[in-house]
Short mmCIF file of C-alpha atoms in Angstrom, two decimals:
data_model
loop_
_atom_site.label_atom_id
_atom_site.label_comp_id
_atom_site.label_asym_id
_atom_site.label_seq_id
_atom_site.Cartn_x
_atom_site.Cartn_y
_atom_site.Cartn_z
CA MET A 171 -4.67 123.95 -83.92
CA THR A 172 -7.08 125.02 -86.69
CA ASP A 173 -9.07 128.13 -87.31
CA GLY A 174 -12.29 129.60 -89.37
CA PRO A 175 -11.76 130.94 -92.81
CA SER A 176 -10.39 134.43 -92.76
CA ALA A 177 -10.68 137.15 -95.83
CA THR A 178 -7.09 136.52 -96.81
CA ASP A 179 -7.59 132.59 -96.85
CA ALA A 180 -11.00 133.11 -99.07
CA SER A 181 -9.13 135.28 -101.42
CA VAL A 182 -6.37 132.37 -102.19
CA ALA A 183 -9.13 129.77 -102.68
CA THR A 184 -11.73 131.90 -104.92
CA SER A 185 -8.73 132.84 -107.16
CA ASP A 186 -8.59 129.21 -108.28
CA PRO A 187 -11.04 128.38 -111.30
CA TRP A 188 -11.24 124.34 -110.55
CA LEU A 189 -12.10 124.91 -106.79
CA ALA A 190 -15.61 126.13 -107.31
CA LYS A 191 -16.44 123.32 -109.58
CA ALA A 192 -14.51 120.80 -107.39
CA GLN A 193 -16.54 117.78 -105.78
CA ILE A 194 -14.54 116.71 -102.96
CA LEU A 195 -14.94 113.83 -100.25
CA VAL A 196 -13.91 114.14 -96.76
CA VAL A 197 -12.99 110.56 -95.07
CA ASP A 198 -11.70 111.23 -91.20
CA ASP A 199 -13.41 109.23 -87.90
CA GLU A 200 -13.20 112.82 -85.94
CA PRO A 201 -16.71 114.75 -86.02
CA GLY A 202 -14.91 117.87 -85.06
CA MET A 203 -12.14 117.51 -88.21
CA ARG A 204 -15.05 116.70 -90.79
CA ASN A 205 -17.26 119.64 -89.28
CA PHE A 206 -14.31 122.05 -89.81
CA LEU A 207 -13.49 120.78 -93.26
CA VAL A 208 -16.98 120.94 -94.62
CA ARG A 209 -17.23 124.59 -93.01
CA THR A 210 -14.25 125.48 -94.93
CA LEU A 211 -14.82 123.89 -98.10
CA ALA A 212 -18.38 124.07 -98.81
CA PRO A 213 -18.99 127.79 -99.43
CA ARG A 214 -15.85 127.45 -101.50
CA CYS A 215 -16.66 124.19 -103.77
CA ALA A 216 -19.31 122.62 -105.72
CA ARG A 217 -20.17 119.84 -103.44
CA VAL A 218 -18.85 118.59 -100.40
CA GLU A 219 -19.34 114.99 -98.68
CA ALA A 220 -18.00 114.15 -95.06
CA VAL A 221 -18.00 110.22 -93.62
CA GLY A 222 -16.30 108.77 -90.73
CA ASP A 223 -15.13 105.36 -92.11
CA THR A 224 -13.76 103.71 -95.35
CA SER A 225 -16.91 101.61 -95.77
CA ALA A 226 -19.11 104.74 -96.13
CA ALA A 227 -16.68 106.34 -98.39
CA GLY A 228 -16.61 103.30 -100.65
CA ARG A 229 -20.62 103.55 -101.02
CA LEU A 230 -20.27 107.22 -101.94
CA ILE A 231 -17.32 106.75 -104.35
CA GLU A 232 -19.61 103.95 -106.45
CA ALA A 233 -22.26 106.14 -106.29
CA SER A 234 -20.66 109.24 -108.02
CA SER A 235 -17.33 110.50 -108.69
CA PHE A 236 -15.23 113.07 -107.19
CA ASP A 237 -12.31 115.25 -107.81
CA LEU A 238 -10.34 114.95 -104.66
CA ILE A 239 -10.39 112.76 -101.29
CA ILE A 240 -9.19 114.38 -98.13
CA LEU A 241 -8.13 111.27 -95.91
CA ASP A 242 -7.16 110.92 -92.65
CA ASN A 243 -4.62 107.91 -92.06
CA ILE A 244 -5.82 106.77 -88.80
CA LEU A 245 -9.35 105.48 -89.12
CA GLY A 246 -10.33 103.25 -86.28
CA GLY A 247 -9.72 99.68 -87.60
CA ARG A 248 -7.51 100.41 -90.65
CA THR A 249 -5.12 102.92 -91.95
CA GLY A 250 -6.08 105.30 -94.48
CA LEU A 251 -2.95 104.47 -96.37
CA SER A 252 -4.18 100.91 -96.92
CA TRP A 253 -7.48 101.65 -98.13
CA LEU A 254 -5.54 104.00 -100.61
CA ALA A 255 -3.75 101.34 -101.95
CA ASP A 256 -6.88 99.31 -102.31
CA LEU A 257 -8.35 102.24 -104.40
CA ARG A 258 -5.38 102.36 -106.77
CA ARG A 259 -5.20 98.40 -107.45
CA ASP A 260 -8.76 98.77 -108.08
CA GLY A 261 -8.20 101.46 -110.90
CA LEU A 262 -9.56 104.59 -108.86
CA PHE A 263 -6.62 107.42 -109.41
CA THR A 264 -8.68 110.48 -107.84
CA GLU A 265 -6.34 112.77 -106.05
CA VAL A 266 -6.01 112.21 -102.74
CA ILE A 267 -4.89 114.35 -99.79
CA LEU A 268 -3.56 112.59 -96.71
CA ILE A 269 -3.66 113.73 -93.14
CA THR A 270 -2.27 112.80 -90.01
CA ALA A 271 -1.41 113.54 -86.62
CA PHE A 272 1.28 111.16 -86.45
CA ALA A 273 3.85 111.74 -89.15
CA ASP A 274 7.24 110.52 -89.84
CA LEU A 275 9.49 109.85 -92.75
CA GLU A 276 8.42 106.30 -93.22
CA THR A 277 4.53 107.49 -93.44
CA ALA A 278 5.60 110.24 -95.87
CA ILE A 279 7.04 107.68 -98.05
CA GLU A 280 4.10 105.20 -97.64
CA ALA A 281 2.02 107.93 -98.87
CA VAL A 282 3.68 108.79 -101.96
CA ARG A 283 4.10 105.04 -102.75
CA ALA A 284 0.45 104.72 -101.95
CA GLY A 285 -0.34 107.51 -104.52
CA ALA A 286 -1.56 110.52 -102.29
CA ALA A 287 -0.68 113.50 -104.18
CA ASP A 288 -0.43 115.64 -100.78
CA PHE A 289 0.46 115.09 -97.24
CA VAL A 290 -0.64 117.44 -94.76
CA LEU A 291 0.40 117.46 -90.84
CA LYS A 292 -2.29 117.98 -88.24
CA PRO A 293 -3.07 120.41 -86.82
CA PHE A 294 -3.12 122.77 -89.59
CA ARG A 295 -4.63 126.03 -90.27
CA THR A 296 -7.21 126.61 -93.14
CA LYS A 297 -4.81 128.58 -95.44
CA GLN A 298 -3.08 125.35 -95.47
CA ILE A 299 -5.49 123.00 -96.45
CA LEU A 300 -6.69 125.33 -98.97
CA ASN A 301 -3.62 125.74 -100.52
CA ALA A 302 -3.06 121.74 -100.67
CA VAL A 303 -6.71 121.44 -102.33
CA VAL A 304 -5.87 124.13 -104.85
CA ARG A 305 -2.61 122.48 -105.68
CA CYS A 306 -4.28 118.77 -106.11
CA LEU A 307 -6.70 120.36 -108.45
CA ASP A 308 -4.56 122.34 -110.45
CA ARG A 309 -2.31 119.58 -110.88
CA SER A 310 -4.92 117.00 -111.94
CA ALA A 311 -6.26 119.52 -114.43
CA LEU A 312 -3.18 120.04 -116.03
CA ARG A 313 -2.55 116.45 -116.33
CA ARG A 314 -5.75 115.98 -118.00
CA GLU A 315 -4.96 119.16 -120.38
CA ASN A 316 -1.49 117.52 -121.15
CA PHE A 317 -3.51 114.40 -122.19
CA VAL A 318 -5.77 116.02 -124.57
CA LEU A 319 -2.83 117.87 -126.25
CA ARG A 320 -0.98 114.89 -126.59
CA ARG A 321 -4.04 113.32 -128.35
CA GLN A 322 -4.34 116.02 -130.57
CA LEU A 323 -0.63 116.06 -131.55
CA ALA A 324 -0.51 112.29 -132.32
CA PRO A 325 0.15 111.51 -135.76
CA PRO A 326 -3.24 111.44 -137.52
CA ASP A 327 -4.76 108.27 -139.04
CA ARG A 328 -3.82 108.91 -142.93
CA SER A 329 -6.51 106.36 -143.62
CA GLN A 330 -9.13 108.86 -142.69
CA ALA A 331 -7.68 111.68 -144.06
CA ALA A 332 -9.41 111.73 -147.14
CA GLU A 333 -12.48 111.06 -145.79
CA ARG A 334 -12.40 114.65 -144.40
CA ILE A 335 -13.37 115.71 -147.67
CA VAL A 336 -17.06 114.84 -147.79
CA GLY A 337 -19.33 114.54 -150.65
CA THR A 338 -20.49 111.81 -153.13
CA SER A 339 -20.75 114.12 -156.07
CA ALA A 340 -18.72 113.87 -158.99
CA GLN A 341 -16.93 116.90 -157.91
CA MET A 342 -15.74 115.89 -154.67
CA VAL A 343 -14.71 112.43 -155.90
CA ARG A 344 -12.33 114.10 -158.55
CA THR A 345 -11.11 116.37 -155.62
CA ARG A 346 -10.39 113.56 -153.26
CA ASP A 347 -8.20 111.85 -156.17
CA LEU A 348 -6.36 114.99 -156.85
CA VAL A 349 -5.75 115.42 -153.02
CA ALA A 350 -4.16 111.97 -152.85
CA ARG A 351 -2.14 112.61 -155.88
CA ALA A 352 -0.83 115.97 -154.71
CA ALA A 353 -0.01 114.90 -151.27
CA ALA A 354 2.43 112.20 -152.62
CA THR A 355 4.59 115.56 -153.67
CA ARG A 356 5.91 118.32 -152.03
CA SER A 357 4.71 120.51 -154.65
CA THR A 358 2.84 123.96 -153.62
CA VAL A 359 -0.69 123.92 -154.11
CA LEU A 360 -3.38 126.36 -154.73
CA VAL A 361 -6.77 125.70 -153.15
CA THR A 362 -9.52 127.76 -154.57
CA GLY A 363 -13.22 128.50 -153.90
CA GLU A 364 -15.83 130.40 -152.11
CA SER A 365 -15.98 131.19 -148.50
CA GLY A 366 -17.16 128.02 -146.86
CA THR A 367 -16.17 125.49 -149.07
CA ALA A 368 -13.89 123.67 -146.67
CA LYS A 369 -10.53 125.14 -147.90
CA GLU A 370 -8.26 124.64 -144.84
CA VAL A 371 -10.37 120.96 -144.40
CA THR A 372 -8.75 119.99 -147.78
CA ALA A 373 -5.21 121.68 -146.91
CA ARG A 374 -5.35 119.54 -143.75
CA ALA A 375 -6.33 116.38 -145.81
CA LEU A 376 -3.08 117.20 -148.29
CA HIS A 377 -0.90 117.50 -144.96
CA GLU A 378 -2.39 114.41 -143.37
CA LEU A 379 -1.81 112.23 -146.54
CA SER A 380 1.80 113.35 -147.21
CA ALA A 381 4.89 111.60 -145.77
CA PHE A 382 5.38 114.36 -143.42
CA ALA A 383 1.99 114.05 -141.67
CA ASP A 384 3.77 113.58 -138.25
CA ARG A 385 5.32 117.16 -138.73
CA PRO A 386 3.48 120.56 -137.88
CA PHE A 387 0.71 121.68 -139.79
CA VAL A 388 0.46 125.66 -139.15
CA PRO A 389 -2.41 127.63 -140.80
CA VAL A 390 -2.04 131.39 -141.21
CA ASN A 391 -5.26 133.51 -142.33
CA CYS A 392 -3.28 136.42 -144.41
CA GLY A 393 -6.55 138.62 -143.88
CA ALA A 394 -6.37 138.60 -140.31
CA ILE A 395 -2.99 139.92 -139.22
CA ALA A 396 -2.05 143.41 -139.62
CA ALA A 397 -0.04 144.64 -142.73
CA ASP A 398 2.83 145.99 -140.67
CA ILE A 399 3.27 142.81 -138.60
CA ILE A 400 2.70 139.85 -141.03
CA GLU A 401 6.26 140.06 -142.22
CA SER A 402 7.67 139.58 -138.68
CA GLU A 403 4.73 136.88 -137.91
CA LEU A 404 5.96 135.05 -141.04
CA PHE A 405 9.74 135.22 -140.99
CA GLY A 406 10.45 136.18 -137.45
CA HIS A 407 12.66 139.07 -136.27
CA VAL A 408 15.61 139.90 -134.20
CA LYS A 409 15.74 141.68 -131.13
CA GLY A 410 15.73 145.50 -131.93
CA ALA A 411 14.47 145.08 -135.21
CA PHE A 412 11.60 147.58 -134.48
CA THR A 413 10.43 149.84 -131.62
CA SER A 414 8.60 146.99 -129.95
CA ALA A 415 10.85 144.11 -130.66
CA ALA A 416 12.14 143.62 -126.83
CA SER A 417 13.46 139.88 -127.78
CA SER A 418 13.97 138.17 -130.85
CA ARG A 419 11.24 135.73 -132.13
CA GLU A 420 10.92 132.80 -134.57
CA GLY A 421 8.39 133.28 -137.40
CA LEU A 422 5.47 130.81 -138.76
CA PHE A 423 7.84 129.24 -141.51
CA PHE A 424 10.16 128.20 -138.46
CA TYR A 425 7.44 126.46 -136.49
CA ALA A 426 6.15 124.84 -139.89
CA GLN A 427 9.68 123.25 -140.52
CA GLY A 428 9.54 119.92 -141.74
CA GLY A 429 5.70 120.36 -142.16
CA THR A 430 3.32 122.50 -143.93
CA LEU A 431 2.51 126.15 -144.04
CA PHE A 432 -1.06 126.90 -145.02
CA LEU A 433 -1.42 130.59 -146.20
CA ASP A 434 -5.30 130.92 -146.10
CA GLU A 435 -6.70 134.32 -147.67
CA ILE A 436 -3.43 134.59 -149.83
CA ALA A 437 -4.73 137.71 -151.88
CA GLU A 438 -4.98 139.59 -148.71
CA LEU A 439 -1.08 139.79 -148.72
CA PRO A 440 0.42 143.17 -149.17
CA LEU A 441 2.19 143.62 -152.31
CA ALA A 442 5.35 144.29 -150.76
CA LEU A 443 5.45 140.88 -148.61
CA GLN A 444 4.26 138.99 -152.06
CA ALA A 445 7.96 139.84 -153.52
CA LYS A 446 9.43 138.63 -149.91
CA LEU A 447 7.21 135.25 -150.43
CA LEU A 448 8.04 134.83 -153.86
CA ARG A 449 11.81 134.59 -152.90
CA VAL A 450 11.13 132.38 -150.04
CA ILE A 451 9.61 130.00 -152.14
CA GLU A 452 12.36 130.18 -154.78
CA ASP A 453 15.40 130.08 -152.31
CA ARG A 454 13.80 128.09 -149.53
CA LYS A 455 15.25 130.55 -147.02
CA VAL A 456 13.80 133.01 -144.83
CA ARG A 457 15.64 136.27 -143.31
CA PRO A 458 13.79 137.43 -140.08
CA VAL A 459 13.24 141.07 -139.96
CA GLY A 460 16.49 143.09 -138.89
CA SER A 461 18.70 139.97 -139.46
CA ASP A 462 21.53 139.69 -142.15
CA ARG A 463 21.23 136.14 -142.09
CA GLU A 464 18.69 133.90 -144.21
CA ILE A 465 17.60 130.67 -142.58
CA PRO A 466 17.03 127.62 -144.75
CA ILE A 467 13.63 126.23 -144.58
CA ASP A 468 11.90 123.05 -145.26
CA VAL A 469 8.29 123.70 -145.77
CA ARG A 470 5.58 122.74 -147.83
CA LEU A 471 3.50 125.34 -148.50
CA ILE A 472 0.02 125.43 -149.54
CA ALA A 473 -2.29 128.46 -150.01
CA ALA A 474 -5.94 129.10 -150.58
CA THR A 475 -8.25 132.21 -151.80
CA ASN A 476 -11.97 132.86 -152.38
CA ALA A 477 -10.63 135.60 -154.99
CA ASP A 478 -9.97 135.31 -158.50
CA LEU A 479 -5.98 135.61 -158.78
CA ALA A 480 -5.95 135.94 -162.42
CA GLU A 481 -8.54 138.80 -162.29
CA ARG A 482 -6.30 140.34 -159.05
CA VAL A 483 -3.03 139.88 -161.36
CA ALA A 484 -4.80 141.96 -164.27
CA GLY A 485 -5.91 144.82 -161.71
CA GLY A 486 -2.24 145.10 -160.56
CA GLN A 487 -3.49 143.90 -156.90
CA PHE A 488 -1.37 140.66 -157.09
CA ARG A 489 2.08 139.78 -158.50
CA ALA A 490 2.06 137.49 -161.57
CA ASP A 491 5.34 135.82 -160.93
CA LEU A 492 3.82 134.98 -157.16
CA TYR A 493 1.01 133.87 -159.02
CA TYR A 494 2.42 131.32 -161.24
CA ARG A 495 4.59 130.11 -158.72
CA LEU A 496 1.75 129.18 -156.27
CA ASP A 497 -0.57 127.63 -159.18
CA VAL A 498 1.61 124.51 -159.67
CA VAL A 499 -1.19 122.32 -158.52
CA ARG A 500 -4.74 123.92 -158.04
CA ILE A 501 -7.67 122.24 -156.42
CA HIS A 502 -10.88 124.11 -156.86
CA LEU A 503 -13.62 123.47 -154.66
CA PRO A 504 -17.11 123.85 -156.14
CA PRO A 505 -19.75 125.65 -154.37
CA LEU A 506 -22.61 123.74 -152.22
CA ARG A 507 -25.28 124.90 -154.87
CA GLU A 508 -23.50 123.16 -157.33
CA ARG A 509 -23.07 119.82 -155.79
CA VAL A 510 -26.73 119.35 -154.23
CA GLU A 511 -26.23 115.74 -153.79
CA ASP A 512 -23.55 116.41 -150.84
CA ILE A 513 -25.89 118.22 -148.69
CA GLU A 514 -27.23 115.30 -147.13
CA PRO A 515 -23.98 113.55 -146.21
CA LEU A 516 -22.61 116.76 -144.94
CA ALA A 517 -25.72 117.68 -142.99
CA ARG A 518 -25.65 114.40 -141.24
CA MET A 519 -21.66 114.58 -140.74
CA PHE A 520 -22.30 118.09 -138.96
CA MET A 521 -25.07 116.77 -137.01
CA ASP A 522 -22.95 113.88 -135.72
CA GLN A 523 -19.92 116.12 -135.14
CA LEU A 524 -21.85 118.88 -133.32
CA SER A 525 -24.27 116.52 -131.04
CA ALA A 526 -20.70 114.92 -129.83
CA GLN A 527 -19.23 118.39 -129.11
CA LEU A 528 -22.26 120.22 -127.63
CA GLY A 529 -23.26 116.87 -125.65
CA MET A 530 -26.73 116.92 -127.20
CA PRO A 531 -28.66 114.12 -128.62
CA PRO A 532 -28.52 114.34 -132.39
CA LEU A 533 -31.55 115.49 -134.01
CA PRO A 534 -33.60 113.54 -136.91
CA ILE A 535 -33.26 115.33 -140.08
CA PRO A 536 -36.73 114.82 -141.70
CA LEU A 537 -36.90 114.40 -145.60
CA SER A 538 -38.77 117.71 -145.79
CA VAL A 539 -35.97 119.49 -143.89
CA LEU A 540 -33.37 117.89 -146.37
CA GLN A 541 -35.57 118.97 -149.34
CA ARG A 542 -35.66 122.57 -148.27
CA PHE A 543 -32.05 122.50 -147.57
CA GLU A 544 -31.53 121.02 -151.35
CA ALA A 545 -33.73 124.06 -152.92
CA TYR A 546 -31.60 126.60 -151.24
CA PRO A 547 -28.51 128.29 -152.80
CA TRP A 548 -26.17 128.44 -149.50
CA PRO A 549 -24.35 131.60 -150.26
CA GLY A 550 -22.18 130.61 -147.08
CA ASN A 551 -21.47 127.23 -148.33
CA ALA A 552 -20.75 124.19 -146.14
CA ARG A 553 -19.92 126.55 -143.40
CA GLU A 554 -23.52 128.12 -143.56
CA LEU A 555 -25.06 124.54 -143.43
CA ARG A 556 -22.68 123.78 -140.27
CA ASN A 557 -24.13 127.01 -138.47
CA ARG A 558 -27.76 125.74 -139.32
CA ILE A 559 -27.49 122.37 -138.06
CA GLU A 560 -25.72 123.72 -134.73
CA ARG A 561 -28.48 126.33 -134.14
CA ALA A 562 -31.19 123.42 -134.69
CA LEU A 563 -29.13 121.39 -132.17
CA ILE A 564 -29.55 124.29 -129.64
CA LEU A 565 -33.44 125.22 -130.43
CA GLY A 566 -34.14 121.46 -130.62
CA THR A 567 -36.05 121.92 -133.43
CA PHE A 568 -35.28 122.88 -137.59
CA GLY A 569 -38.02 125.42 -137.20
CA GLU A 570 -41.03 125.87 -139.34
CA PRO A 571 -40.69 126.02 -143.00
CA ASP A 572 -41.40 129.64 -143.23
CA SER A 573 -38.17 130.37 -140.95
CA GLY A 574 -34.59 130.38 -141.02
CA PRO A 575 -32.28 130.16 -144.05
CA THR A 576 -34.53 127.24 -145.51
CA ALA A 577 -37.23 129.70 -146.28
CA GLU A 578 -35.14 131.98 -148.47
CA PRO A 579 -36.71 133.02 -151.65
CA ARG A 580 -35.68 130.80 -154.57
CA THR A 581 -33.84 132.79 -156.93
CA ASP A 582 -31.25 132.78 -159.62
CA ASP A 583 -29.78 136.17 -158.37
CA LEU A 584 -27.05 134.67 -155.93
CA ALA A 585 -25.22 137.98 -155.54
CA GLU A 586 -28.73 139.41 -154.25
CA VAL A 587 -29.13 136.62 -151.76
CA GLU A 588 -25.72 136.89 -150.77
CA LYS A 589 -25.94 140.54 -150.06
CA ARG A 590 -28.94 140.05 -147.77
CA HIS A 591 -27.28 137.43 -146.04
CA ILE A 592 -24.20 139.32 -145.04
CA LEU A 593 -26.29 142.31 -144.24
CA ARG A 594 -28.44 140.05 -142.10
CA VAL A 595 -25.24 139.06 -140.31
CA LEU A 596 -23.99 142.68 -140.03
CA ALA A 597 -27.39 143.51 -138.47
CA ALA A 598 -27.23 140.71 -135.79
CA SER A 599 -23.63 141.79 -135.03
CA GLU A 600 -25.12 145.34 -133.98
CA GLY A 601 -22.81 146.69 -137.05
CA ASN A 602 -19.70 145.43 -135.66
CA ARG A 603 -18.07 144.70 -138.94
CA ALA A 604 -15.19 142.72 -137.24
CA GLU A 605 -17.65 140.42 -135.44
CA ALA A 606 -19.88 139.98 -138.49
CA ALA A 607 -16.69 138.89 -140.64
CA ARG A 608 -15.69 136.31 -137.95
CA ARG A 609 -19.39 134.82 -138.01
CA LEU A 610 -19.28 134.80 -141.76
CA GLY A 611 -15.77 133.19 -141.82
CA VAL A 612 -14.52 135.83 -144.35
CA SER A 613 -11.54 138.59 -143.72
CA ARG A 614 -12.58 141.71 -142.26
CA LYS A 615 -11.05 143.49 -145.77
CA THR A 616 -13.52 141.31 -147.64
CA LEU A 617 -16.53 142.57 -145.61
CA ASP A 618 -15.24 145.79 -146.04
CA ARG A 619 -15.12 145.70 -149.70
CA LYS A 620 -18.50 144.34 -149.99
CA CYS A 621 -19.99 147.01 -148.11
CA ALA A 622 -18.22 149.68 -149.91
CA GLU A 623 -19.77 148.19 -153.08
CA TRP A 624 -23.44 148.36 -151.53
CA ASN A 625 -22.58 151.94 -149.85
CA VAL A 626 -23.34 150.47 -146.79
#
């Protein structure tokens, strides 16, 4: 016997994020059952269609897609199972719940073989069918997410790794050559350059061109982790090592085992931890916080900074011995204003990438826009250019010549341009420095230092 939706059942249904987005097809030759299922599902789903036979169902499936089919097994003239088998042979793998008033073990086995995701026996209550629907939708979503993750974690195409470093300038040609040479070794690499010059992209290219490209690449922003926990984050800790250490945990060096650990914003590393990192580099071992045991590691280290480390060493803010251990192979990324010829290929690459990500048609980039781009100093470098392309895609226009970053005054005072840009972003973030730092792509410490210099 069926019943109407109740408050309890509604809470079960609305708690699932996939149900509200679901498009469901009901195939049952009993008008009363169709009406019940529509009344139950329609208030909770994006779309519900109900038909009485497989011919009508087939026409709907050809016209649009469904996330789930609720299928009666006895359909006047043929069984739902035979139709389901036909669907599977035709390559339709939509989730299907089979409902029937006449069930036995053989029918259940046939349902599984035919590809039914669930089996519900009539008469059923509202909660039973809702739970079955939610289970199927969740299982389908999980399967898709796993597929995407497997693709993301698949070994990268090494033939395209160097192409991530975009540009036709002599500087970028040399950078690609140096990356290819350094990738063939396990030597420590120091990547330098202003914020937004694609230091992480370069580090990923180094990893993907290496002999251990199929192992993990683990990026860490040293400026984004609180000083009191960064040692635990990097090296791990044992249970009871500190007040909140309720259990043991491996560190990021462990997760990068066999692969690459990328330490971005290395200049922000606390002095006390710099000494410990130096020992790790020299001994190839880490000691978890609270442990008496050192654990051997096999990790390739890449560090990056937008600061002048030699200047930091002179000022006592960075250990000289660590600096020299990191600076085995240096790759310096020039700012965008010093390689104007790279602006067009970068802009077109960002347009292609972002239009695909946002699901929007790409915008043409007129010559007049490119000329304005090439006249602008880009204090935020490639990251700022990417943001400009994204904004244009969303708005559907690059704006008038007197609006946007392309209209910045032409000036050789890049420090003043940088200051105006940072203060504009800070104002747009309503004074929230953490948010402004995120938008600018710099660490909070860097932003705080700039604001202190300007008495902001």
